[in-house]
mmCIF file of N, CA and C in Angstrom:
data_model
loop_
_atom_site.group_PDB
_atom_site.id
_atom_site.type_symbol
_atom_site.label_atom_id
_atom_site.label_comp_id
_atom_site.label_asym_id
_atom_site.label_seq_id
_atom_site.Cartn_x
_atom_site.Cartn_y
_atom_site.Cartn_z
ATOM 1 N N UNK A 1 13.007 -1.933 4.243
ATOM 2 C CA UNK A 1 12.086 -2.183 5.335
ATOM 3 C C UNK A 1 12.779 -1.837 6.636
ATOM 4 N N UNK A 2 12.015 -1.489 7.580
ATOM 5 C CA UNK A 2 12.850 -0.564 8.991
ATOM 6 C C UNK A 2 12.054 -1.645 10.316
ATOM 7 N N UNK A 3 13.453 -2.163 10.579
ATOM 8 C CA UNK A 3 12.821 -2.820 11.625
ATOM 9 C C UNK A 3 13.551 -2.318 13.016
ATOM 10 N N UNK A 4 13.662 -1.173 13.472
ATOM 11 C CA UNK A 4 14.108 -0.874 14.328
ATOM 12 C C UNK A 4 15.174 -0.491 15.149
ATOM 13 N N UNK A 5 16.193 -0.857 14.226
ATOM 14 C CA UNK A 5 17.342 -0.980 14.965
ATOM 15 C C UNK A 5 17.721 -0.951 16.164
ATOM 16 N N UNK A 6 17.581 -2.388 16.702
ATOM 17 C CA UNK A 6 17.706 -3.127 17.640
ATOM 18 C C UNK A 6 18.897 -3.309 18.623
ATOM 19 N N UNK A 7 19.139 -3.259 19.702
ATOM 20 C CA UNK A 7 20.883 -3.231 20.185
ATOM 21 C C UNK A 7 20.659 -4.147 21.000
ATOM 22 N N UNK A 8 21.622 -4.597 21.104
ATOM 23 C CA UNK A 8 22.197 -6.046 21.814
ATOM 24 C C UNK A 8 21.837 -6.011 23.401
ATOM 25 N N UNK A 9 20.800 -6.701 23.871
ATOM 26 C CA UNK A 9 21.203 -6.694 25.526
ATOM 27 C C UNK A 9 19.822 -5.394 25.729
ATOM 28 N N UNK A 10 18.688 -5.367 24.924
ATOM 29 C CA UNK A 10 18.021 -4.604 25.339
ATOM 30 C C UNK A 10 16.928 -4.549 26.022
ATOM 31 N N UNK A 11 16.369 -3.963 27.012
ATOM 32 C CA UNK A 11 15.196 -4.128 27.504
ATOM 33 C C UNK A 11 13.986 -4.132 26.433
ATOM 34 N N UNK A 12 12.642 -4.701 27.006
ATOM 35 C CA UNK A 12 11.599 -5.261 26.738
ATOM 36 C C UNK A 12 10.799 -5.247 27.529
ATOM 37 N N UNK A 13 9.728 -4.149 27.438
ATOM 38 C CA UNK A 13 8.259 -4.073 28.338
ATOM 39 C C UNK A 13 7.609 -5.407 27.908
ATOM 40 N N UNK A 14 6.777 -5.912 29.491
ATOM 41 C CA UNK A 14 6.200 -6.705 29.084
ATOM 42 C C UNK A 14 4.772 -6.234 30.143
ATOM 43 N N UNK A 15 3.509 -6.378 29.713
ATOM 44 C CA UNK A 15 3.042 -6.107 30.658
ATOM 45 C C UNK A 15 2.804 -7.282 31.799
ATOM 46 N N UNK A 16 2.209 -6.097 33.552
ATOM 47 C CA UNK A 16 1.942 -6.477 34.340
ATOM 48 C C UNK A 16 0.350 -6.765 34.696
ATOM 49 N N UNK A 17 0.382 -7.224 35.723
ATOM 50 C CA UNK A 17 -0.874 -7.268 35.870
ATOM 51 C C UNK A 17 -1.827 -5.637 36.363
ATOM 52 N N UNK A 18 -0.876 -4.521 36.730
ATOM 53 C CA UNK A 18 -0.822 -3.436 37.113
ATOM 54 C C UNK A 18 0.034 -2.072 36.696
ATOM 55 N N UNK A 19 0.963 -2.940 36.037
ATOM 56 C CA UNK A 19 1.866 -1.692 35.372
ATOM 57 C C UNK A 19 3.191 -2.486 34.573
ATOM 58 N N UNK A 20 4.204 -1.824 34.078
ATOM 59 C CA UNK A 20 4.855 -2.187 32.583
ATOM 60 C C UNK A 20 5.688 -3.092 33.678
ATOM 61 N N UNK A 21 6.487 -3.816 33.552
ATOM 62 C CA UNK A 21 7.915 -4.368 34.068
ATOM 63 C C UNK A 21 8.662 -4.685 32.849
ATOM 64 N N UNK A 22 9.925 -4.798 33.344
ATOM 65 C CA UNK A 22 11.393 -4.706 32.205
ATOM 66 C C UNK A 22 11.720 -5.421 32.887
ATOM 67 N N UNK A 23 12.297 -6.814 31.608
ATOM 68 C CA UNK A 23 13.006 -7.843 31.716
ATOM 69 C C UNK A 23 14.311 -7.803 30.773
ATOM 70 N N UNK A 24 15.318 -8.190 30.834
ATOM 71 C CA UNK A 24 16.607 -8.155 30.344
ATOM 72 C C UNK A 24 16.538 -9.574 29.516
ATOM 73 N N UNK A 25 16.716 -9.369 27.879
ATOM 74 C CA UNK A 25 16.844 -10.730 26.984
ATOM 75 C C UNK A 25 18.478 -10.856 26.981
ATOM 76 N N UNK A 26 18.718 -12.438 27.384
ATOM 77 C CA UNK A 26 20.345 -12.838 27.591
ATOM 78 C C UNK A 26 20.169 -14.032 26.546
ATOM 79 N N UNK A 27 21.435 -14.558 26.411
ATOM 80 C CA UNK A 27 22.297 -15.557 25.978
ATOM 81 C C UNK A 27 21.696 -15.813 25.402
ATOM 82 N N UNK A 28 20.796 -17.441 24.587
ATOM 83 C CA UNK A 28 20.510 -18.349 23.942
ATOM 84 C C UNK A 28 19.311 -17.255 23.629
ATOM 85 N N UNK A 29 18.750 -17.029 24.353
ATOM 86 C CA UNK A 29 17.094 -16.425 24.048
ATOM 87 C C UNK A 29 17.188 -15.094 22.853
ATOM 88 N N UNK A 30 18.204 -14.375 23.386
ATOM 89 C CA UNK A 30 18.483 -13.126 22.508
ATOM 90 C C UNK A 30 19.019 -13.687 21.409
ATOM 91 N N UNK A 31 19.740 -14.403 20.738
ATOM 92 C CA UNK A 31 20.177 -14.805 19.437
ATOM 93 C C UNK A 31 18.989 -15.673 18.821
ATOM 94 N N UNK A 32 18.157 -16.018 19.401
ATOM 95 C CA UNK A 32 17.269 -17.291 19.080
ATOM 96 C C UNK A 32 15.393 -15.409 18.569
ATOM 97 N N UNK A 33 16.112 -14.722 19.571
ATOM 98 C CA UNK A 33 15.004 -13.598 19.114
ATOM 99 C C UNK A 33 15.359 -12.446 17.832
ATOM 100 N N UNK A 34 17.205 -12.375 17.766
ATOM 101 C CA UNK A 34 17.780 -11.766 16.861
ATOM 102 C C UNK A 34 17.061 -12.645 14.931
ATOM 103 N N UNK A 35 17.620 -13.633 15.323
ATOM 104 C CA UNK A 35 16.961 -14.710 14.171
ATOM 105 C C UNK A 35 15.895 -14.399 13.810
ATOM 106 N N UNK A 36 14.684 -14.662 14.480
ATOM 107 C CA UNK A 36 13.481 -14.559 14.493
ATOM 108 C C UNK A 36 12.805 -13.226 13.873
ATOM 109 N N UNK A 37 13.162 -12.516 14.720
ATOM 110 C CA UNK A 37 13.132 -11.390 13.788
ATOM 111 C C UNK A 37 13.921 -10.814 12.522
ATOM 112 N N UNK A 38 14.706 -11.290 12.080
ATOM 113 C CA UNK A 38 14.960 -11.253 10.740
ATOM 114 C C UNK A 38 13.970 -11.759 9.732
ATOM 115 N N UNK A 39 14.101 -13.384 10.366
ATOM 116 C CA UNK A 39 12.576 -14.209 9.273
ATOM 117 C C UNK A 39 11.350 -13.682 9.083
ATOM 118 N N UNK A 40 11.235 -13.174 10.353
ATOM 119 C CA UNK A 40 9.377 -12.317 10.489
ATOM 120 C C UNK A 40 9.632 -11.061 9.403
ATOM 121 N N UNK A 41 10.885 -10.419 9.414
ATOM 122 C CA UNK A 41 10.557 -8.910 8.517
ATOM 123 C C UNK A 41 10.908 -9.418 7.329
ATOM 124 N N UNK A 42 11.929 -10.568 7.309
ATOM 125 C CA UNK A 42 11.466 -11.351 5.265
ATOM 126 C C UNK A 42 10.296 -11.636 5.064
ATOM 127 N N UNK A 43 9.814 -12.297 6.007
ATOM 128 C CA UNK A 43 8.568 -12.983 5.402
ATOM 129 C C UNK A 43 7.041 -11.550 5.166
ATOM 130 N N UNK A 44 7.673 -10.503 6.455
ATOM 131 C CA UNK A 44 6.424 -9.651 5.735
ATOM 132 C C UNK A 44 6.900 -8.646 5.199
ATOM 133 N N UNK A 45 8.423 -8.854 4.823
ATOM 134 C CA UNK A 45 8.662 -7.871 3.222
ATOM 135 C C UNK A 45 8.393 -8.682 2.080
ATOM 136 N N UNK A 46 7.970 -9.626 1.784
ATOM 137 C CA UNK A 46 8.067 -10.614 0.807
ATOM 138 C C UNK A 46 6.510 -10.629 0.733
ATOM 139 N N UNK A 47 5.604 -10.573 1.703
ATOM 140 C CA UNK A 47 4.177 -10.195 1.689
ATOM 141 C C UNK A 47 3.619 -9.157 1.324
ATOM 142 N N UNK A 48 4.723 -8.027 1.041
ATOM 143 C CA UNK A 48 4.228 -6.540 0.695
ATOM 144 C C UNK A 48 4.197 -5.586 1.900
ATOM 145 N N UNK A 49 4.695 -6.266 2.741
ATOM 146 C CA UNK A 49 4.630 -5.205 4.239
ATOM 147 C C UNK A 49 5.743 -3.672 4.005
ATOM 148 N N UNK A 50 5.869 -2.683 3.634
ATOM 149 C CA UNK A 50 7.054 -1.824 3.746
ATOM 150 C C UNK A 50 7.433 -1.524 5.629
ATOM 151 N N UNK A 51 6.768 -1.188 6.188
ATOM 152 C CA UNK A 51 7.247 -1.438 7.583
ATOM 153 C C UNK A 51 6.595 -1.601 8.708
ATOM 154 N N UNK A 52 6.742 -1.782 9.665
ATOM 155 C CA UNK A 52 5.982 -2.047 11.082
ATOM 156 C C UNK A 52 6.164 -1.482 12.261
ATOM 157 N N UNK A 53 5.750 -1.241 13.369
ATOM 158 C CA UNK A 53 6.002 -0.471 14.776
ATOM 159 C C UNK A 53 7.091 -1.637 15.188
ATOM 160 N N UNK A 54 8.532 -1.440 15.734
ATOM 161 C CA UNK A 54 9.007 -2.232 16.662
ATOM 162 C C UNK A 54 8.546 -3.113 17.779
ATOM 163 N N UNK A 55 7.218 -2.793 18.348
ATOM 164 C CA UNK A 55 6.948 -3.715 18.922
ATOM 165 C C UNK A 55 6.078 -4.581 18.555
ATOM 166 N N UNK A 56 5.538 -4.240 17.531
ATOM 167 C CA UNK A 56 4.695 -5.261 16.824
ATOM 168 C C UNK A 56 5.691 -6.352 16.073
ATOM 169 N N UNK A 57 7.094 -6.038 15.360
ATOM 170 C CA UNK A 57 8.247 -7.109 14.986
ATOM 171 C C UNK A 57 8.426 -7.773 15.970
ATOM 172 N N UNK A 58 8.599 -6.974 17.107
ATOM 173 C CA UNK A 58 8.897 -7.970 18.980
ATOM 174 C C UNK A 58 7.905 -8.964 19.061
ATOM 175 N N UNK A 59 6.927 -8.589 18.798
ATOM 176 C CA UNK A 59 5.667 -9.807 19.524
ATOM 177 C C UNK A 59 5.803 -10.547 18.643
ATOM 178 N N UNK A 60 5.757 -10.295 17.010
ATOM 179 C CA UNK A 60 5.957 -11.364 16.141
ATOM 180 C C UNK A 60 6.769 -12.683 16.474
ATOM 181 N N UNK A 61 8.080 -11.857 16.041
ATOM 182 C CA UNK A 61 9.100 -12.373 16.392
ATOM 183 C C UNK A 61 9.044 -13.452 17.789
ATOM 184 N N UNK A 62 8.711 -13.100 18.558
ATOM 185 C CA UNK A 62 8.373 -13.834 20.162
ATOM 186 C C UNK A 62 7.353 -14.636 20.189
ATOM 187 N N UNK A 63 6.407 -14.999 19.419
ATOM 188 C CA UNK A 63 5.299 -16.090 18.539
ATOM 189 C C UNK A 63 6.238 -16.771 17.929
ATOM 190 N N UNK A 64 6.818 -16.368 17.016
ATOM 191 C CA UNK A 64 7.497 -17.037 16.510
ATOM 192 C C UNK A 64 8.339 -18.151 17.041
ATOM 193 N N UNK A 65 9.303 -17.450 17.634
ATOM 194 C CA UNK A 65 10.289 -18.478 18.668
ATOM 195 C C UNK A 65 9.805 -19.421 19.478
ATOM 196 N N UNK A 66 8.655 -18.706 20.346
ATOM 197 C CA UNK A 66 7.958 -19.851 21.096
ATOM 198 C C UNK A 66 7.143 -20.705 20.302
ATOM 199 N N UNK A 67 6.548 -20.645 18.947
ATOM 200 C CA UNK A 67 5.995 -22.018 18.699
ATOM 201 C C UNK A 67 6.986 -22.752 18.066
ATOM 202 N N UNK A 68 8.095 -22.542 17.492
ATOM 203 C CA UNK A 68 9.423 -23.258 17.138
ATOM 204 C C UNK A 68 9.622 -24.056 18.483
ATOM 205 N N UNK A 69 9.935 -23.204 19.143
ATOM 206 C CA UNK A 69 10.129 -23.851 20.175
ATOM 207 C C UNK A 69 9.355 -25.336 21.446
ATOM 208 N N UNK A 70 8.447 -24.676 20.661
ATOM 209 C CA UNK A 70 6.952 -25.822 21.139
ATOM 210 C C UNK A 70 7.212 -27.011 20.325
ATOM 211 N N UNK A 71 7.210 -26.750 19.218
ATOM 212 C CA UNK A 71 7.804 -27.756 18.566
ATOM 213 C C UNK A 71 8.696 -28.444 18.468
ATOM 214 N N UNK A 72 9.860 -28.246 18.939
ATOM 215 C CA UNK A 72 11.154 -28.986 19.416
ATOM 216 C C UNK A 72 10.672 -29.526 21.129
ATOM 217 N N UNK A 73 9.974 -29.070 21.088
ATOM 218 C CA UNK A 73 10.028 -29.753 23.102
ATOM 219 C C UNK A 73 8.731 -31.136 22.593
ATOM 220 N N UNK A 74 7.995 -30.749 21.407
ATOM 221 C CA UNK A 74 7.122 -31.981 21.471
ATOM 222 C C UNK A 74 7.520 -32.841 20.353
ATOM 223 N N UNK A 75 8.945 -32.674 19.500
ATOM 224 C CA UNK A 75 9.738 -33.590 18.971
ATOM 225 C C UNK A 75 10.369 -34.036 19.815
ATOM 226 N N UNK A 76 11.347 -33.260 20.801
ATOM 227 C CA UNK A 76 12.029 -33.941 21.615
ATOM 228 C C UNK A 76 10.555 -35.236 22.545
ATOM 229 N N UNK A 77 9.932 -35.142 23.140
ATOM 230 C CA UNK A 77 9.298 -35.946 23.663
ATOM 231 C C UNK A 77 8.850 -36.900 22.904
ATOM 232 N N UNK A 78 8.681 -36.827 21.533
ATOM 233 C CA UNK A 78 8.270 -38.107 20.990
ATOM 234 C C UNK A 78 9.193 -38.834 20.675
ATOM 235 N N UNK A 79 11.060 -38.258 20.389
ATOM 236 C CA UNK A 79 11.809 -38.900 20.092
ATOM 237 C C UNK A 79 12.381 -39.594 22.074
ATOM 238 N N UNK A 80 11.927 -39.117 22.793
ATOM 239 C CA UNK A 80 12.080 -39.579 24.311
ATOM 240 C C UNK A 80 11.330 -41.319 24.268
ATOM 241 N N UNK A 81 9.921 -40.851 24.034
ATOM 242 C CA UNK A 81 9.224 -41.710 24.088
ATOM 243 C C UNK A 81 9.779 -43.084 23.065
ATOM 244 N N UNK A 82 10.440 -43.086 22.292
ATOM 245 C CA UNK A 82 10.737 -43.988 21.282
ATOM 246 C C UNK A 82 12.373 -44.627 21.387
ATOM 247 N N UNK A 83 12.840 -43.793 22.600
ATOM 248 C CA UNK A 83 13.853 -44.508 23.294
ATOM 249 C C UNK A 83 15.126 -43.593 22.656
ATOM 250 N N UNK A 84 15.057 -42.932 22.094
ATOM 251 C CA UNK A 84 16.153 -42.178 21.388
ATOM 252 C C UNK A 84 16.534 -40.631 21.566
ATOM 253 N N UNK A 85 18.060 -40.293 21.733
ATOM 254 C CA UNK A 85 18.404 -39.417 22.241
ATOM 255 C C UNK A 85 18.145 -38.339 21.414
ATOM 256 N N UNK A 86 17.764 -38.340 19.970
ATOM 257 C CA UNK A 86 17.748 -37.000 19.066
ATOM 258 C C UNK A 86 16.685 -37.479 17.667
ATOM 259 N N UNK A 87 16.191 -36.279 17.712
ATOM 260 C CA UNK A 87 14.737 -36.743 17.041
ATOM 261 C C UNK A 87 15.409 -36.572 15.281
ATOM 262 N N UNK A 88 14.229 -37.703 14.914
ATOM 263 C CA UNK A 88 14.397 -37.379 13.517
ATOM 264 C C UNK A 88 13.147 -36.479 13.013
ATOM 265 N N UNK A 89 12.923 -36.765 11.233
ATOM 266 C CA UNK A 89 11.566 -35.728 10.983
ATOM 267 C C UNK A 89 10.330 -36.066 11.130
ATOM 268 N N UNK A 90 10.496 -37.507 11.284
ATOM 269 C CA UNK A 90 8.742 -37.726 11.969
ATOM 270 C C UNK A 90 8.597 -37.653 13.356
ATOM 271 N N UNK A 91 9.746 -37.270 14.501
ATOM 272 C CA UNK A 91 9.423 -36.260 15.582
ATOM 273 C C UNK A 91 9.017 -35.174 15.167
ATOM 274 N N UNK A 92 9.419 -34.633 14.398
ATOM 275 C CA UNK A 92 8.808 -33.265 14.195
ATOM 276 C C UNK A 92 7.764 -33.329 13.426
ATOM 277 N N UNK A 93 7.454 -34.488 12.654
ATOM 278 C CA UNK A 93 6.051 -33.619 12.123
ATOM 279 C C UNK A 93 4.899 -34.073 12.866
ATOM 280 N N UNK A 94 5.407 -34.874 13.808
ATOM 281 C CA UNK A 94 4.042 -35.507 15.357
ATOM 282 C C UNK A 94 3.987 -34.316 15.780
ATOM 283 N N UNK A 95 5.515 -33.814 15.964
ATOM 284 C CA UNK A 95 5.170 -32.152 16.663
ATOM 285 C C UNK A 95 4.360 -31.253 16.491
ATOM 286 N N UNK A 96 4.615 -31.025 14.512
ATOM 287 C CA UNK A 96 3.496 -29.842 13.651
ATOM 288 C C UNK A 96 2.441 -30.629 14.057
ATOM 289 N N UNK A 97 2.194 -31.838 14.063
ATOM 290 C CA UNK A 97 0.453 -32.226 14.237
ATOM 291 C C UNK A 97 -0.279 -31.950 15.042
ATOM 292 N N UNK A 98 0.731 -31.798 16.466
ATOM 293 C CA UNK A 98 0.573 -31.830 17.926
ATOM 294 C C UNK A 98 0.149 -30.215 17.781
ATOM 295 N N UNK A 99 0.515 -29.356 16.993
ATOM 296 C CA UNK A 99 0.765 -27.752 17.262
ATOM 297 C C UNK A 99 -0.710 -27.386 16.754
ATOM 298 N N UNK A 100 -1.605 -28.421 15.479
ATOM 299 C CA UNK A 100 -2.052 -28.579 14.845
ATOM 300 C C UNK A 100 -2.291 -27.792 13.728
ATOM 301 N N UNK A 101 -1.071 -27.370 13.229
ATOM 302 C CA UNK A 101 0.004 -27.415 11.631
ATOM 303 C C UNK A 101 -1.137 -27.499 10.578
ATOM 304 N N UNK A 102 -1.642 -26.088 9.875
ATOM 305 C CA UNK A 102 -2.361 -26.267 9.095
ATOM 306 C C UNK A 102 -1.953 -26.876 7.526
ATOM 307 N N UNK A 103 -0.398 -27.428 7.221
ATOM 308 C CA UNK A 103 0.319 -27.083 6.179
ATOM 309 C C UNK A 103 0.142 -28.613 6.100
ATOM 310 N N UNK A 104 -0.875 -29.507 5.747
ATOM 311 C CA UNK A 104 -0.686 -30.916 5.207
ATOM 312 C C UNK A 104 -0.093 -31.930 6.112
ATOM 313 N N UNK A 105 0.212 -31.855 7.185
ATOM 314 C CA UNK A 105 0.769 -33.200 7.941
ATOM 315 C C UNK A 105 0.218 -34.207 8.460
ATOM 316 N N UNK A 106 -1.263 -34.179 8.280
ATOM 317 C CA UNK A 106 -2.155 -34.590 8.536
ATOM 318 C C UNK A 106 -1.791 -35.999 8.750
ATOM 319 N N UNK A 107 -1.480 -36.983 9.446
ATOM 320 C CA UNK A 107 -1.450 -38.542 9.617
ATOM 321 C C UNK A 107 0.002 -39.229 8.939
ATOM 322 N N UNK A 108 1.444 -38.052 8.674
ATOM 323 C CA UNK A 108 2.214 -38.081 7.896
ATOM 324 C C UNK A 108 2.636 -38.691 8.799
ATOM 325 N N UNK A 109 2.546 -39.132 9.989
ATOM 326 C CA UNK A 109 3.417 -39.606 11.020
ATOM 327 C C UNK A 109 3.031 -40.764 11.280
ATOM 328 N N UNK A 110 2.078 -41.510 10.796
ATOM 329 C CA UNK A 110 1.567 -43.114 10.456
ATOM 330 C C UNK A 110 2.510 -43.619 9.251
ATOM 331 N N UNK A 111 3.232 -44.881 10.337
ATOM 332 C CA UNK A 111 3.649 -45.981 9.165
ATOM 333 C C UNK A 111 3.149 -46.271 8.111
ATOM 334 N N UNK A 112 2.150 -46.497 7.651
ATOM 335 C CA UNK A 112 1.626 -46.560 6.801
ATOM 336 C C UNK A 112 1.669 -45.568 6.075
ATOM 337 N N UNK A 113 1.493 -44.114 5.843
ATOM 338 C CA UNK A 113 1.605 -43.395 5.530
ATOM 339 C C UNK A 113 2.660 -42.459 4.897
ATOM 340 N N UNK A 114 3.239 -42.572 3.589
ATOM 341 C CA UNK A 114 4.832 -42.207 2.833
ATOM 342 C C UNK A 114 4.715 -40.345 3.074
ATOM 343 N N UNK A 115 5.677 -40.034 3.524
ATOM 344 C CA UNK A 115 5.824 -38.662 3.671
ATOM 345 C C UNK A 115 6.154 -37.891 2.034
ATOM 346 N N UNK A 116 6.392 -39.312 1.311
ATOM 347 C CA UNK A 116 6.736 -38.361 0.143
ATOM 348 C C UNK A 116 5.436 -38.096 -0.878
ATOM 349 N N UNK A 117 4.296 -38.728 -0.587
ATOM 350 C CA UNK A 117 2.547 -38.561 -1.025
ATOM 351 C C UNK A 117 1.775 -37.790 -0.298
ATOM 352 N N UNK A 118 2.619 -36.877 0.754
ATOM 353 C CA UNK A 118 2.016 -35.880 1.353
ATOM 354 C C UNK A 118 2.122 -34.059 0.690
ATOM 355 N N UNK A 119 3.013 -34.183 0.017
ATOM 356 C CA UNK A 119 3.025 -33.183 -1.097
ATOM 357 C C UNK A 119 3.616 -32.069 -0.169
ATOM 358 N N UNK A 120 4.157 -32.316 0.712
ATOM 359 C CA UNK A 120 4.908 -31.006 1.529
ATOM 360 C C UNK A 120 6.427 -31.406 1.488
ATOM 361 N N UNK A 121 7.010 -32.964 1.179
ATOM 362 C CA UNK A 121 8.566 -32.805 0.912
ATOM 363 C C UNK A 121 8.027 -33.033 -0.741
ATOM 364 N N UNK A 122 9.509 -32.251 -1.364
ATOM 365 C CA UNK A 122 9.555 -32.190 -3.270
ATOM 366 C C UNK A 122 11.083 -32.904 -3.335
#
């Protein structure tokens, strides 16, 4: 599968409201987009994809990160809200709920409710 071969430190059109602009991906963001796009071209070589336009892996990839990322900012806030410096997994699955996570989490985040009768941990 050909995903582009990608180089370190590279520009990225994004559009304007009038024309292209180029932004420079640095530090945390570029390793956090290097990742990302690895998972996106497993997951759609593993779907039957043989290959894709580079910028269509980019946008993936960049969905990707940002709803990960959505998700850690609305774990982190629920583990805020509960007085604690670092979330556990029912911050995160308030998070998937919050994202509204089609994959079963449905109310997994009620006491009442055993995460292990939700059929998404084995």
């Amino acid at each position: 599968m050909s995903n582009g071969n990608g180089k370190t430190g590279k520009q990225i059109e994004q559009p304007n409201n009038t024309s292209w602009r180029r932004r420079k991906v640095g530090g945390g963001d570029e390793f956090a987009q290097a990742i990302a796009k690895i998972a996106v071209a497993q997951v759609c070589e593993s779907k039957g994809f043989q290959g894709f336009q580079q910028s269509a892996l980019e946008t993936m990839s960049d969905v990707t990160a940002r709803y990960i990322m959505s998700i850690g900012k609305s774990a982190n806030c629920y583990a805020n809200l509960a007085g604690r410096a670092e979330c556990n997994i029912f911050d995160v699955i308030q998070g998937l709920e919050d994202m509204g996570s089609a994959q079963g989490f449905t109310g997994a985040s009620d006491i009442d409710h055993w995460l292990e009768d939700s059929g998404v941990v084995r």
